[in-house]
mmCIF file of C-alpha atoms in Angstrom:
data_model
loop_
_atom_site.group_PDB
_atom_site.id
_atom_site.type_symbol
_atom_site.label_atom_id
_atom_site.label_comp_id
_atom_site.label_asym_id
_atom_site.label_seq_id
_atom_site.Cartn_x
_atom_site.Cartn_y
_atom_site.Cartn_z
ATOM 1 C CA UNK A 1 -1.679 -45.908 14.252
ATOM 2 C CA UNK A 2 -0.139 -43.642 11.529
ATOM 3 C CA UNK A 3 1.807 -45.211 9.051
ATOM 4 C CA UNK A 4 5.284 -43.745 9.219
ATOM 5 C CA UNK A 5 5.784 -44.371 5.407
ATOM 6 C CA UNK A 6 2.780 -41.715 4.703
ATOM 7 C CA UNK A 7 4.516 -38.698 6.919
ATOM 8 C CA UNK A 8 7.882 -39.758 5.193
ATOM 9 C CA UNK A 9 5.740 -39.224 1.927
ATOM 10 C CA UNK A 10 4.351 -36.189 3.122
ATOM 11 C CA UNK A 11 7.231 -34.441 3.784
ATOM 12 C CA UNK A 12 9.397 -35.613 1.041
ATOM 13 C CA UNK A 13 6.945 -33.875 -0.945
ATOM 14 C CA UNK A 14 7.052 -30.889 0.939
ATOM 15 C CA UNK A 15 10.814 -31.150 0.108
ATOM 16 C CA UNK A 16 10.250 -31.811 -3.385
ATOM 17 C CA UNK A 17 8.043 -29.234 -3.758
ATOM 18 C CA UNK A 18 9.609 -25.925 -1.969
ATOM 19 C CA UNK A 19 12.951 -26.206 -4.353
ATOM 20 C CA UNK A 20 14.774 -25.634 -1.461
ATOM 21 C CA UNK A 21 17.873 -28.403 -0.919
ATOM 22 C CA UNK A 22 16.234 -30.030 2.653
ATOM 23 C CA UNK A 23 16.874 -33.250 3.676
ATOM 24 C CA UNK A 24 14.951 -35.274 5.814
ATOM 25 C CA UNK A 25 17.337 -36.345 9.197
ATOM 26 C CA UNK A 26 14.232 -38.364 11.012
ATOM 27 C CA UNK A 27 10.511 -39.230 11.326
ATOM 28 C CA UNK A 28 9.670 -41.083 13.981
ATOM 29 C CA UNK A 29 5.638 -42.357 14.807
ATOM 30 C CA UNK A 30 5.036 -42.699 18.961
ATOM 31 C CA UNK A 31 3.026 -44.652 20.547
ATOM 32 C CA UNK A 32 -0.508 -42.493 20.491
ATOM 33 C CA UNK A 33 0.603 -41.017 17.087
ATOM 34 C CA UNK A 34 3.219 -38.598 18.665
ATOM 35 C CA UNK A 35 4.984 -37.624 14.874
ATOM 36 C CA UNK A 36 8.410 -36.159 15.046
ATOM 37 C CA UNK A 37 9.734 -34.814 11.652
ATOM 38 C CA UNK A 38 13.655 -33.796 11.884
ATOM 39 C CA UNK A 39 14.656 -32.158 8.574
ATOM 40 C CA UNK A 40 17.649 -29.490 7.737
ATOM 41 C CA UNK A 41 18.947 -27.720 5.096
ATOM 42 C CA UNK A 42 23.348 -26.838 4.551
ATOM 43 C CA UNK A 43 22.417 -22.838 5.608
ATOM 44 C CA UNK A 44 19.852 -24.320 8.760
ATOM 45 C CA UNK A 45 16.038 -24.466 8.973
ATOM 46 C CA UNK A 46 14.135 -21.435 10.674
ATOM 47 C CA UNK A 47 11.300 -21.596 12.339
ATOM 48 C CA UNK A 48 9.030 -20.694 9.467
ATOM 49 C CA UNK A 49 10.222 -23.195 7.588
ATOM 50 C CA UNK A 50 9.603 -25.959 10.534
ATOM 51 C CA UNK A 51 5.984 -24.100 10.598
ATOM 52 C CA UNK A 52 5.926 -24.567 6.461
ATOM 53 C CA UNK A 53 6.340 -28.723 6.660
ATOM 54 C CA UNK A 54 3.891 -28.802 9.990
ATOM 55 C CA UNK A 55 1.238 -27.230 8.164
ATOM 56 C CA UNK A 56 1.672 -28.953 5.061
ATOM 57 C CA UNK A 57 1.982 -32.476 6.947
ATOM 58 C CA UNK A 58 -1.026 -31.513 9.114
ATOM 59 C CA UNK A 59 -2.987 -30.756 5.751
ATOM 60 C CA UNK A 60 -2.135 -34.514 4.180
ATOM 61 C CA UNK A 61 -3.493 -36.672 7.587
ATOM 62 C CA UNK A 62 -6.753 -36.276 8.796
ATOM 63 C CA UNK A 63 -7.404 -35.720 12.125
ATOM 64 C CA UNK A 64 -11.317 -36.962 12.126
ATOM 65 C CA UNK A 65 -9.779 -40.230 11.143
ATOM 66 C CA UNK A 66 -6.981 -40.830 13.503
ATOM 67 C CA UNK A 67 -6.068 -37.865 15.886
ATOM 68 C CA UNK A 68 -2.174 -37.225 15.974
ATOM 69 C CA UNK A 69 0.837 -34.820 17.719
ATOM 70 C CA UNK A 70 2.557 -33.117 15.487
ATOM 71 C CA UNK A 71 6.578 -32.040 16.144
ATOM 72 C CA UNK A 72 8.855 -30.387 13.285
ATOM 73 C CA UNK A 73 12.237 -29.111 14.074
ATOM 74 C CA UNK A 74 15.734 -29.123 13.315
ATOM 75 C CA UNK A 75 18.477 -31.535 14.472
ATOM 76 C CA UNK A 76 20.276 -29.644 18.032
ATOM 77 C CA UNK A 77 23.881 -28.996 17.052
ATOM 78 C CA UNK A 78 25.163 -31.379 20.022
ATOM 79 C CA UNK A 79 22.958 -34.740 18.542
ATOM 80 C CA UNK A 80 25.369 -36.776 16.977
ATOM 81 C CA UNK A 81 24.981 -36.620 12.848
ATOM 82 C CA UNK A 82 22.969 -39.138 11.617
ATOM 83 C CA UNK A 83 22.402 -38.280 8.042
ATOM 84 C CA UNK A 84 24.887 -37.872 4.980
ATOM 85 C CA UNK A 85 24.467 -34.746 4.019
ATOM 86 C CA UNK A 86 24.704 -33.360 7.685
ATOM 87 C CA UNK A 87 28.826 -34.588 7.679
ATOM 88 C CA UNK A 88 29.142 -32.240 4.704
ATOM 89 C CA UNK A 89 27.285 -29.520 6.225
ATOM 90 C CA UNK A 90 29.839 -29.865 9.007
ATOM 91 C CA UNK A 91 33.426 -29.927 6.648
ATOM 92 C CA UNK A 92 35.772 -27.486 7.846
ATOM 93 C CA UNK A 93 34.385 -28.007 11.410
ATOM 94 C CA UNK A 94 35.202 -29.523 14.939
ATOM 95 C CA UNK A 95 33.650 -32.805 15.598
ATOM 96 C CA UNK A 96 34.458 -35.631 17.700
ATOM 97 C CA UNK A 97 34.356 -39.742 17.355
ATOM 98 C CA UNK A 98 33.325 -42.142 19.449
ATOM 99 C CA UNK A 99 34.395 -45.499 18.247
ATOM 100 C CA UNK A 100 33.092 -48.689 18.640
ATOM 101 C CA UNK A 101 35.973 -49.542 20.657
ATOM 102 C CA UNK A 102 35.639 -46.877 23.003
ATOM 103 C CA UNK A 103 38.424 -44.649 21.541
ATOM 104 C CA UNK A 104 37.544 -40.533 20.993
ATOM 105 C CA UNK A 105 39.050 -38.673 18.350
ATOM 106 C CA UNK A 106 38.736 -34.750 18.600
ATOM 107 C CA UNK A 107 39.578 -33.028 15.348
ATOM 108 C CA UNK A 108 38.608 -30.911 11.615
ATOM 109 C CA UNK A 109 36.079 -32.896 9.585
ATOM 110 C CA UNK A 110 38.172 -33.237 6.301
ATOM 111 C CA UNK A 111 36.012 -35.831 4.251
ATOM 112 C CA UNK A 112 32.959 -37.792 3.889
ATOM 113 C CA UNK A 113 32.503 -40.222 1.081
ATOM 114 C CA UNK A 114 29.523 -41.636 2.346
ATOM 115 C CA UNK A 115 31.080 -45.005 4.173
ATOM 116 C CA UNK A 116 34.521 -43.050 5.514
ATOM 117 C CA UNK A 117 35.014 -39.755 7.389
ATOM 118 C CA UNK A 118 38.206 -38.389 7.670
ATOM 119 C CA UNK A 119 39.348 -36.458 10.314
ATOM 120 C CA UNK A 120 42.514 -34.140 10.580
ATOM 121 C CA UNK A 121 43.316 -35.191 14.460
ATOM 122 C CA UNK A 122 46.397 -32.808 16.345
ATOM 123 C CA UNK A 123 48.035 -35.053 18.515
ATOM 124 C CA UNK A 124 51.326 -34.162 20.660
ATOM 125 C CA UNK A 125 53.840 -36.777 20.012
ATOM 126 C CA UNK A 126 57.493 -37.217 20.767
ATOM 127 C CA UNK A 127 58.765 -38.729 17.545
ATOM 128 C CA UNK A 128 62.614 -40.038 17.422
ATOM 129 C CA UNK A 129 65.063 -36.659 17.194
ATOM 130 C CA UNK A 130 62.755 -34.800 19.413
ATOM 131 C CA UNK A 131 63.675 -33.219 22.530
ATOM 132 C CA UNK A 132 60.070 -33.214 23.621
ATOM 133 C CA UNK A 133 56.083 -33.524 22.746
ATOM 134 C CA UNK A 134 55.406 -31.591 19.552
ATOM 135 C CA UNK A 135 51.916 -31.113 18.284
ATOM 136 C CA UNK A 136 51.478 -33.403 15.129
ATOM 137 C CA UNK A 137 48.511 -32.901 12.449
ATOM 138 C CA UNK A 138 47.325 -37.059 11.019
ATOM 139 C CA UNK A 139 44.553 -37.413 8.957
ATOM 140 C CA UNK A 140 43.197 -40.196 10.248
ATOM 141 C CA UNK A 141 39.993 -42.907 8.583
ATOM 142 C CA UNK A 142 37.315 -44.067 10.053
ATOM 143 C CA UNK A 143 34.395 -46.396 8.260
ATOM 144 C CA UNK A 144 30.893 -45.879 9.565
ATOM 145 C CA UNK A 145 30.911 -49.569 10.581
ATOM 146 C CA UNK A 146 33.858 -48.428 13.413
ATOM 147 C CA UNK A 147 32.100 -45.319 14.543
ATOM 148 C CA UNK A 148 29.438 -45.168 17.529
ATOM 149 C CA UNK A 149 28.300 -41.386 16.583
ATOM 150 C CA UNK A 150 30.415 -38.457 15.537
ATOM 151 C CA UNK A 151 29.465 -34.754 16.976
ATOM 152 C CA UNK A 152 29.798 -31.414 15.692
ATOM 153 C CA UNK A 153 31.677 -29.378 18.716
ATOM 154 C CA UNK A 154 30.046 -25.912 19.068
ATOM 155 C CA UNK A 155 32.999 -23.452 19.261
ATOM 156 C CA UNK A 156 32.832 -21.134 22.443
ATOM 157 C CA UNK A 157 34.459 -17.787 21.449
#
């Protein structure tokens, strides 16, 4: 079986190499040597680029050795984020949280300082004085150790 530490290799070099700010999201090795490569970039990947790191990872294993399938795309917008640099990609932005605890949170991705996200949640409240629910803006913390997955919401306009 392919080594998943040798694709990893591969296309951190193809990373390295282009000059281009990617970042790896996954690589997975399947069963029968089904390779998935995940990898993005803050403005997207396009398909040439996905055809760029195939071709180049394609090039580094050799088939006559140990026959593989190859897969290179981007993360889908609905996946939950699962790398660093894909919460900053995402600041400004509608995402929901799914805590451990079962709670959802539904707001603007403020922060990320690699162990906390903050999230500017609208809730409507009736606070003492008020006559009825108002819509209240809380910035409210959540460590990745609390957090089941957090999703970018794709605005419908």
């Amino acid at each position: 079986m392919i080594d998943k530490q040798d694709v990893v290799a591969l296309a951190e070099r193809f990373i390295e190499e282009s000059g281009k700010e990617y970042f790896l999201v996954e690589v997975s090795v399947h069963p029968g040597n089904a390779i998935s490569i995940e990898f993005d970039h803050m403005d997207g990947v396009s398909i040439d680029e996905c055809v760029a790191l195939s071709k180049y990872v394609e090039k580094g294993l050799d088939r006559e050795v140990e026959d593989f399938e190859l897969e290179v795309g981007s993360p889908v917008l609905t996946d939950p984020l699962r790398h660093p640099l894909q919460y900053r990609k995402f600041f400004g932005e509608t995402v929901e949280v799914l805590l451990k605890n079962g709670q959802k949170k539904k707001g603007t991705l403020v922060s990320f300082d690699g162990q906390t996200v903050t999230v500017e949640v609208t809730e409507m409240l009736k606070k003492e004085g008020d006559k009825r629910k108002k819509a209240y803006k809380e910035e409210m913390k959540f460590s990745l150790d609390e957090i089941k997955w957090t999703k970018y919401i794709v605005p419908f306009k």
